[in-house]
Amino acid sequence: MMAGDENRPADYLTGLGWVDTHPWMIAVGADVPGAQPQGMQPDDWEEFQDIETEMMKRGTLAHGQIRWNWLAEQCELLTRERTKDLRLLAILLQCLPHSTVPARAPLAAALVARFMTLWGKSAFPAGRVRAREIGRIGDLLEGFISKAIAQDEHLEPNEIAATASAIECCSAIFAETAPDLGIRFAILPARLEAAAKEEAPPPKSQPAVAKHPDSSSSATATALRAPETPAPRPESLRLDTGNERALKQSLTVVADFLLGQDAGHPLSYRLRRYATWYGITSLPPIKSGSRTVLQPVSEDVAEGYRIAAERGQAGADIVQKLERSCHLQPFWLEGQMLAYRLARACGRVEAAEAIRSETQRFASSLPGLEPLCFTDGSPILTPDARQWLGNRADTDRRAGFHPDSGNGASDSAAMVGGDLQSVVRTAREKGKEGDFAAAMQLLDGARGSESSPRERAIWELVILECLSDWGMKSHAASQAARLKEAIAGKTVEEWEPELLKRIGRINHGTQ
């Protein structure tokens, strides 16, 4: 944060992955190495003069020869490594129509909002030139917003919300030095949102959503507010592997449709997560230390989902909103864990397993993810989520134990023999399929093969862990308390008599 900006946020990010991780956004957010984080004035630099010379072709017969890609690369480089200059920001905005991005208005608004938040009072140039450049940036940005209002480019609901939020940020900052410009921008968010409502036709069919939630879930529903996604236009549904954004949108439309048809079918959950993580092949950009440029999910929203998971409130509206929240925040792995728990709460075992396996696949594809944090320092992979995903590896490696059973489940699996592990694995599969009677028959049939009180206790523990994972937590807890009391006072001779017998045989043999 720069001097004089103590009352402003330390940074500005939109929460849109493709915007916040764009190279220009990263360049704007990076401190320049050296004594001054805003760098030095660039007027005498040869690189800056070359940029200005190239821009002088505008409006001349050589206008068609302007090297827009080269300009964008040079401005990005100087902004990231040497200076924070309003003139370079203005040139980046002029390069934007010549670049390939999913949507221009959200990126333009985010660039200006982040630059002005971080460097609004310390960026170059100074004096009258500074005021002129701010006015020019305002004009350029207003042009992008006007095109979005005129619906020259289609924006998704989350992009509209992010753009409106960035405009509000710009308006507040502009108003400090250019009140007229601030007023012009103050009215743009409402115009943008109104235009979006006119564009979106009323949905013809939507999954059933309770209009009047009961009192027990009303507080949760209030905390889970999320923008509703309008029904997609048929012409927007296409599978074009050359257009990542369009492909993701189309897959998400299909996932929404499948979720509305059968909320328990795992295909919807797998497909949505494929769309969410499609194209993500590297870790998020680092801001400093272990902190990335990613904004965390609002704590109020996250807490609302936690409460819903704890209470087993797995209504269609909450499930849909959580699915969309997870889609909009690809690195919110706690959200994936909460989605898993919601699915388990309403008996959708296959859906829960689909969520877990896809999340485990994504997390394991990005080595180095575990220590990373969001911008506020909160971990991307929370301890609960780490255990949830880590125990899945134990499951595959050992005896098919459910992640929610904790480390003890994997340890107890290792304590029983190979034949019994095979029984446990088969019983687990039966339980995942919902055939609890067959699963318990397998486990009970193997009971009695233990040769010591210790082995019998471990086998009983295995059964209790299975019952707990299958939703019978209260019964398992009471039986676990009984088991603990039964073994607490046992001596070594009572606990493992065979051990002492073997020791005794060796001892007698030496006398």
XYZ file of C-alpha atoms in Angstrom:
511
model
C 0.000 0.000 0.000
C 1.301 3.436 -0.870
C 1.685 6.399 1.456
C -1.517 8.329 1.879
C -3.732 5.424 0.905
C -4.118 3.921 4.385
C -7.912 4.088 4.187
C -8.101 2.150 0.949
C -7.903 -1.598 0.483
C -4.406 -2.968 0.080
C -5.372 -4.288 -3.326
C -8.297 -4.780 -5.678
C -9.255 -8.073 -7.307
C -12.517 -9.180 -8.867
C -12.759 -12.835 -7.870
C -12.972 -13.790 -11.565
C -10.154 -16.236 -12.193
C -9.460 -15.318 -15.809
C -9.402 -11.589 -14.970
C -7.355 -11.692 -11.760
C -4.720 -13.978 -13.309
C -4.383 -12.001 -16.544
C -0.745 -10.910 -17.116
C -1.720 -7.226 -17.229
C -3.465 -7.478 -13.858
C -0.424 -9.181 -12.392
C 1.853 -6.492 -13.829
C -0.276 -3.730 -12.299
C -0.245 -5.431 -8.891
C 3.504 -6.102 -8.742
C 5.768 -3.807 -6.724
C 8.702 -2.449 -8.699
C 12.025 -3.639 -7.210
C 13.884 -0.829 -5.472
C 13.320 1.898 -2.932
C 10.087 3.145 -4.504
C 7.405 0.516 -5.187
C 6.019 2.721 -7.985
C 9.422 2.811 -9.701
C 10.902 5.762 -11.588
C 9.541 8.251 -14.123
C 10.068 6.728 -17.580
C 10.189 9.810 -19.847
C 13.918 9.561 -20.603
C 13.952 5.818 -21.191
C 14.546 4.645 -24.734
C 11.904 1.927 -24.333
C 9.266 4.457 -23.319
C 10.161 6.752 -26.205
C 9.839 3.821 -28.630
C 6.346 3.168 -27.271
C 5.324 6.796 -27.742
C 6.754 6.791 -31.273
C 4.672 3.740 -32.152
C 1.546 5.394 -30.743
C 2.124 8.460 -32.935
C 0.958 6.364 -35.900
C -2.631 6.637 -34.665
C -4.860 8.561 -37.042
C -2.243 8.636 -39.796
C -1.822 6.618 -42.966
C 0.375 4.272 -40.916
C -2.382 3.517 -38.422
C -2.836 0.018 -39.830
C 0.837 -0.701 -39.186
C 0.680 -0.183 -35.420
C 2.201 -3.181 -33.612
C -0.468 -3.624 -30.979
C 0.909 -6.901 -29.651
C 4.368 -5.403 -29.307
C 2.938 -2.361 -27.534
C 1.043 -4.564 -25.099
C 4.165 -6.611 -24.326
C 6.324 -3.520 -23.755
C 3.752 -1.759 -21.565
C 3.206 -4.900 -19.517
C 6.958 -5.357 -19.029
C 7.608 -1.757 -17.949
C 4.561 -1.730 -15.672
C 5.591 -4.956 -13.980
C 9.309 -4.310 -13.570
C 10.137 -0.587 -13.782
C 7.343 1.967 -13.351
C 3.697 2.604 -12.537
C 2.677 5.188 -15.122
C -0.843 6.252 -16.093
C 0.247 6.660 -19.711
C 1.201 2.979 -19.940
C -2.167 2.032 -18.460
C -3.927 4.143 -21.105
C -1.973 2.396 -23.858
C -2.856 -1.036 -22.458
C -6.526 -0.053 -22.623
C -6.052 0.913 -26.277
C -4.367 -2.442 -26.933
C -7.253 -4.340 -25.365
C -9.548 -4.363 -28.460
C -6.691 -5.984 -30.393
C -6.090 -8.760 -27.853
C -7.845 -12.083 -27.374
C -9.697 -12.122 -24.053
C -13.034 -13.676 -23.028
C -14.603 -10.232 -22.454
C -13.147 -6.718 -22.586
C -15.284 -4.692 -20.172
C -14.513 -6.777 -17.041
C -10.768 -6.717 -17.700
C -10.693 -3.002 -18.537
C -12.638 -2.074 -15.397
C -10.514 -4.354 -13.213
C -7.251 -2.963 -14.624
C -8.229 0.618 -13.872
C -9.691 -0.225 -10.452
C -6.575 -2.110 -9.376
C -4.160 0.488 -10.740
C -5.999 3.407 -9.129
C -6.425 1.552 -5.822
C -2.741 0.696 -5.533
C -1.057 3.605 -7.305
C -3.692 6.337 -7.549
C -1.633 8.881 -5.606
C 1.905 7.796 -6.424
C 1.827 6.880 -10.123
C 3.521 8.974 -12.786
C 3.192 11.569 -14.314
C 2.486 14.480 -11.972
C 0.745 17.845 -12.302
C -1.530 18.748 -15.190
C -0.349 15.847 -17.315
C -1.547 13.527 -14.578
C -5.054 15.031 -14.562
C -5.185 14.778 -18.348
C -4.178 11.095 -18.310
C -6.785 10.242 -15.675
C -9.419 11.894 -17.859
C -8.211 9.936 -20.885
C -8.290 6.661 -18.954
C -11.821 7.485 -17.839
C -12.897 8.088 -21.445
C -11.335 4.823 -22.621
C -12.918 2.816 -19.825
C -16.305 4.433 -20.385
C -16.106 3.314 -24.010
C -15.749 -0.335 -22.974
C -18.627 -0.047 -20.504
C -20.858 1.674 -23.064
C -20.333 -1.217 -25.470
C -21.264 -3.674 -22.729
C -24.393 -1.633 -21.955
C -25.262 -1.646 -25.663
C -24.769 -5.428 -25.540
C -22.053 -5.382 -28.170
C -20.437 -8.134 -26.119
C -22.203 -10.736 -23.997
C -21.247 -10.877 -20.326
C -22.013 -13.671 -17.904
C -23.812 -12.717 -14.652
C -20.638 -12.997 -12.583
C -18.786 -10.833 -15.121
C -21.501 -8.179 -14.958
C -21.313 -8.130 -11.165
C -17.510 -7.921 -11.205
C -17.551 -5.123 -13.788
C -20.130 -3.121 -11.840
C -18.099 -3.501 -8.642
C -14.913 -2.334 -10.376
C -16.721 0.693 -11.842
C -17.955 1.665 -8.377
C -14.380 1.475 -7.107
C -13.167 3.667 -9.989
C -15.974 6.160 -9.424
C -15.020 6.648 -5.773
C -11.350 7.188 -6.625
C -12.013 9.475 -9.607
C -14.337 11.613 -7.470
C -11.436 12.617 -5.217
C -9.583 14.472 -7.976
C -12.120 14.784 -10.812
C -15.666 15.099 -9.394
C -17.293 15.296 -12.836
C -15.611 12.055 -13.879
C -16.666 10.415 -10.622
C -20.300 11.388 -11.239
C -20.171 10.029 -14.798
C -18.987 6.671 -13.505
C -21.374 6.577 -10.549
C -24.367 5.984 -12.829
C -22.732 3.310 -14.996
C -23.184 0.247 -12.710
C -26.968 0.681 -12.587
C -27.116 1.140 -16.375
C -25.001 -1.972 -16.910
C -27.133 -4.126 -14.616
C -30.370 -2.780 -16.118
C -29.150 -3.602 -19.624
C -28.241 -7.111 -18.503
C -31.753 -7.683 -17.151
C -33.255 -6.543 -20.449
C -30.988 -8.934 -22.324
C -31.756 -12.042 -20.266
C -35.099 -13.652 -21.244
C -37.197 -15.179 -18.467
C -36.227 -18.833 -17.999
C -38.706 -21.276 -19.488
C -37.851 -24.076 -17.128
C -35.851 -24.105 -13.947
C -35.257 -26.769 -11.313
C -37.778 -26.493 -8.509
C -36.693 -24.042 -5.825
C -38.586 -23.485 -2.595
C -40.037 -19.947 -2.658
C -40.851 -19.927 1.049
C -38.116 -21.765 2.978
C -39.055 -22.944 6.428
C -37.870 -21.082 9.483
C -35.112 -23.589 10.236
C -33.310 -22.826 6.987
C -34.192 -19.176 6.410
C -31.023 -17.880 8.068
C -28.909 -20.199 5.964
C -30.724 -19.221 2.786
C -30.088 -15.534 3.565
C -26.376 -16.184 3.926
C -26.239 -18.091 0.657
C -27.319 -15.358 -1.709
C -25.733 -15.794 -5.123
C -26.492 -14.298 -8.520
C -28.978 -16.392 -10.425
C -27.796 -17.618 -13.792
C -30.265 -16.836 -16.587
C -31.362 -19.613 -18.888
C -28.701 -19.979 -21.600
C -29.583 -19.071 -25.137
C -29.573 -22.121 -27.448
C -27.092 -20.510 -29.816
C -24.574 -20.151 -26.973
C -24.425 -23.914 -26.380
C -21.496 -25.183 -28.402
C -18.496 -27.404 -27.793
C -15.581 -25.533 -29.291
C -12.238 -26.720 -27.951
C -10.617 -23.665 -29.504
C -12.671 -21.339 -27.294
C -12.082 -22.239 -23.654
C -14.659 -19.819 -22.284
C -17.427 -20.990 -24.633
C -16.583 -24.631 -23.913
C -16.794 -24.092 -20.153
C -20.112 -22.272 -20.504
C -21.599 -25.065 -22.599
C -20.472 -27.793 -20.208
C -21.872 -25.814 -17.268
C -25.231 -25.487 -19.033
C -25.373 -29.265 -19.449
C -24.344 -29.777 -15.807
C -27.145 -27.437 -14.672
C -29.633 -29.362 -16.786
C -28.524 -32.720 -15.364
C -28.640 -31.376 -11.816
C -32.213 -30.250 -12.359
C -33.189 -33.658 -13.739
C -31.567 -35.775 -11.028
C -29.675 -34.121 -8.176
C -28.259 -37.479 -7.096
C -26.672 -38.469 -10.395
C -22.867 -38.174 -10.240
C -22.483 -37.142 -13.892
C -23.672 -33.580 -13.211
C -21.057 -33.117 -10.492
C -18.229 -34.608 -12.541
C -19.109 -32.560 -15.615
C -19.291 -29.277 -13.705
C -15.909 -29.890 -12.122
C -14.424 -30.772 -15.465
C -15.678 -27.413 -16.731
C -14.448 -25.601 -13.611
C -10.896 -26.890 -13.792
C -10.570 -27.207 -17.560
C -7.445 -25.378 -18.678
C -5.981 -24.897 -15.174
C -2.551 -26.492 -15.413
C -0.467 -24.355 -13.063
C -0.584 -22.828 -9.603
C -2.179 -19.385 -9.188
C 0.200 -16.398 -9.437
C 2.016 -15.491 -6.219
C 1.625 -11.992 -4.770
C 4.146 -12.342 -1.947
C 5.469 -15.263 0.069
C 2.801 -17.945 0.043
C -0.027 -15.486 -0.680
C -1.533 -15.699 -4.139
C -3.539 -13.077 -6.034
C -6.752 -15.037 -5.387
C -9.487 -13.467 -3.278
C -11.117 -15.746 -0.675
C -14.811 -16.517 -0.686
C -16.778 -14.189 1.582
C -16.714 -15.536 5.132
C -20.460 -14.938 5.507
C -21.178 -17.029 2.424
C -18.757 -19.773 3.474
C -20.212 -19.885 6.996
C -23.714 -20.194 5.560
C -22.677 -23.268 3.610
C -20.931 -24.726 6.674
C -24.126 -24.346 8.703
C -26.149 -25.947 5.911
C -23.753 -28.908 5.798
C -23.827 -29.353 9.581
C -27.633 -29.249 9.691
C -28.068 -31.442 6.644
C -30.024 -28.694 4.829
C -29.498 -30.025 1.323
C -32.403 -28.377 -0.482
C -32.240 -27.834 -4.238
C -31.599 -24.093 -3.902
C -28.638 -24.502 -1.540
C -27.098 -27.293 -3.620
C -27.391 -25.216 -6.810
C -25.886 -22.116 -5.203
C -22.989 -24.032 -3.701
C -22.292 -25.723 -7.028
C -22.178 -22.315 -8.725
C -19.991 -20.837 -5.991
C -17.523 -23.696 -6.414
C -17.558 -23.175 -10.180
C -16.835 -19.450 -9.863
C -14.016 -20.068 -7.351
C -11.949 -22.956 -8.764
C -9.461 -22.911 -5.876
C -12.057 -22.848 -3.076
C -11.415 -26.444 -2.061
C -13.264 -26.085 1.237
C -16.362 -25.447 -0.878
C -15.831 -28.778 -2.613
C -15.641 -30.481 0.778
C -18.878 -28.774 1.856
C -20.555 -29.881 -1.385
C -19.452 -33.427 -0.589
C -20.923 -33.189 2.910
C -24.201 -31.796 1.614
C -24.468 -34.665 -0.841
C -23.782 -37.164 1.942
C -26.343 -35.473 4.193
C -29.146 -36.218 1.758
C -27.987 -39.747 0.926
C -26.445 -38.979 -2.482
C -23.469 -41.249 -1.928
C -22.414 -41.562 -5.575
C -22.610 -37.801 -6.062
C -20.478 -37.265 -2.956
C -17.865 -39.719 -4.207
C -17.814 -37.971 -7.583
C -17.140 -34.612 -5.902
C -14.376 -36.053 -3.773
C -12.616 -38.005 -6.515
C -12.667 -35.088 -8.964
C -11.356 -32.689 -6.303
C -8.624 -35.123 -5.342
C -7.654 -35.441 -8.998
C -7.455 -31.651 -9.389
C -5.464 -31.073 -6.187
C -2.984 -33.845 -7.005
C -2.423 -32.354 -10.478
C -0.938 -29.186 -8.917
C 2.112 -30.058 -6.776
C 2.940 -27.210 -4.425
C -0.673 -26.156 -3.854
C -0.775 -27.131 -0.168
C 1.180 -24.182 1.357
C -0.501 -21.477 -0.747
C -2.956 -18.931 0.654
C -5.560 -16.469 -0.533
C -4.818 -12.738 -0.396
C -5.969 -12.533 3.242
C -3.609 -15.304 4.350
C -6.277 -17.989 4.734
C -5.106 -21.355 3.330
C -6.383 -22.567 -0.024
C -6.180 -26.091 1.356
C -7.625 -25.882 4.878
C -6.639 -28.532 7.457
C -10.062 -30.170 7.137
C -9.862 -30.181 3.341
C -6.293 -31.504 3.451
C -7.390 -34.386 5.666
C -10.419 -34.984 3.463
C -8.272 -35.256 0.343
C -5.256 -36.887 1.979
C -7.247 -39.718 3.470
C -8.522 -40.501 -0.001
C -4.974 -41.487 -0.897
C -4.923 -43.757 2.161
C -8.206 -45.217 0.971
C -6.812 -46.205 -2.400
C -3.572 -47.466 -0.949
C -4.975 -49.492 1.917
C -8.492 -50.733 2.510
C -11.005 -48.468 0.834
C -11.734 -46.369 3.900
C -13.861 -43.242 3.660
C -12.007 -39.905 4.062
C -14.405 -38.630 6.708
C -13.311 -41.399 9.048
C -10.066 -39.542 9.730
C -6.549 -40.883 10.066
C -7.744 -43.597 12.422
C -9.668 -45.303 9.645
C -6.559 -45.805 7.581
C -4.508 -46.867 10.608
C -7.054 -49.457 11.713
C -7.158 -50.838 8.170
C -3.428 -51.434 8.360
C -3.841 -53.221 11.713
C -5.890 -56.091 10.300
C -4.573 -58.872 8.094
C -4.618 -58.903 4.325
C -7.627 -61.243 4.121
C -9.654 -59.037 6.449
C -8.608 -55.933 4.509
C -10.127 -57.542 1.439
C -13.372 -58.084 3.364
C -13.352 -54.451 4.498
C -12.744 -53.254 0.958
C -15.651 -55.292 -0.394
C -17.939 -54.143 2.428
C -16.993 -50.540 1.741
C -17.971 -50.924 -1.883
C -21.320 -52.411 -0.852
C -21.857 -49.493 1.519
C -21.078 -46.956 -1.213
C -23.734 -48.620 -3.346
C -26.233 -48.253 -0.494
C -26.451 -51.998 0.213
C -25.751 -51.714 3.937
C -27.322 -55.079 4.789
C -24.901 -56.947 2.528
C -21.994 -54.870 3.833
C -22.797 -55.673 7.465
C -23.269 -59.351 6.615
C -19.730 -59.434 5.222
C -18.272 -57.707 8.269
C -20.194 -59.844 10.753
C -19.221 -62.984 8.858
C -15.546 -62.160 9.305
C -15.994 -61.518 13.032
C -14.549 -64.293 15.182
C -11.389 -64.847 13.147
C -9.419 -62.707 15.594
C -7.060 -64.513 17.957
C -6.658 -61.934 20.748
C -8.664 -59.271 22.606
C -6.566 -56.671 20.811
C -7.498 -57.998 17.369
C -11.156 -58.268 18.368
C -11.124 -54.636 19.532
C -9.494 -53.496 16.300
C -12.054 -55.387 14.227
C -14.887 -53.850 16.221
C -13.297 -50.436 15.633
C -13.253 -51.125 11.882
C -16.981 -51.915 11.957
C -17.769 -48.780 13.981
C -15.845 -46.622 11.499
C -17.856 -48.118 8.669
C -21.120 -47.413 10.490
C -20.050 -43.824 11.151
C -19.175 -43.260 7.495
C -22.511 -44.696 6.414
C -24.374 -42.067 8.431
C -24.979 -43.954 11.685
C -22.761 -41.603 13.672
C -24.759 -41.554 16.918
C -24.878 -45.337 17.184
C -21.187 -45.618 16.301
C -20.276 -42.970 18.888
C -22.131 -44.728 21.712
C -20.559 -48.074 20.807
C -17.125 -46.458 20.578
C -17.558 -45.118 24.120
C -18.469 -48.618 25.284
C -15.431 -50.083 23.517
C -13.123 -47.502 25.049
C -14.423 -48.257 28.532
C -14.055 -51.987 27.982
C -10.394 -51.865 26.998
C -9.239 -48.978 29.209
C -8.333 -51.095 32.231
C -6.868 -54.144 30.529
C -3.339 -55.248 31.355
C -0.814 -56.298 28.734
C -1.428 -59.950 29.640
C -5.173 -59.537 29.080
C -4.723 -57.383 25.961
C -2.210 -59.588 24.127
C -1.757 -62.945 25.934
C -0.055 -64.563 22.947
C 2.699 -61.957 23.108
C 3.612 -62.854 26.686
C 3.442 -66.585 25.899
C 5.964 -66.201 23.088
C 8.236 -64.110 25.268
C 7.959 -66.756 27.970
C 8.931 -69.565 25.599
C 12.100 -67.736 24.616
C 12.890 -66.959 28.228
C 12.453 -70.595 29.346
C 14.539 -71.825 26.431
C 17.580 -69.922 27.669
C 17.430 -71.245 31.223
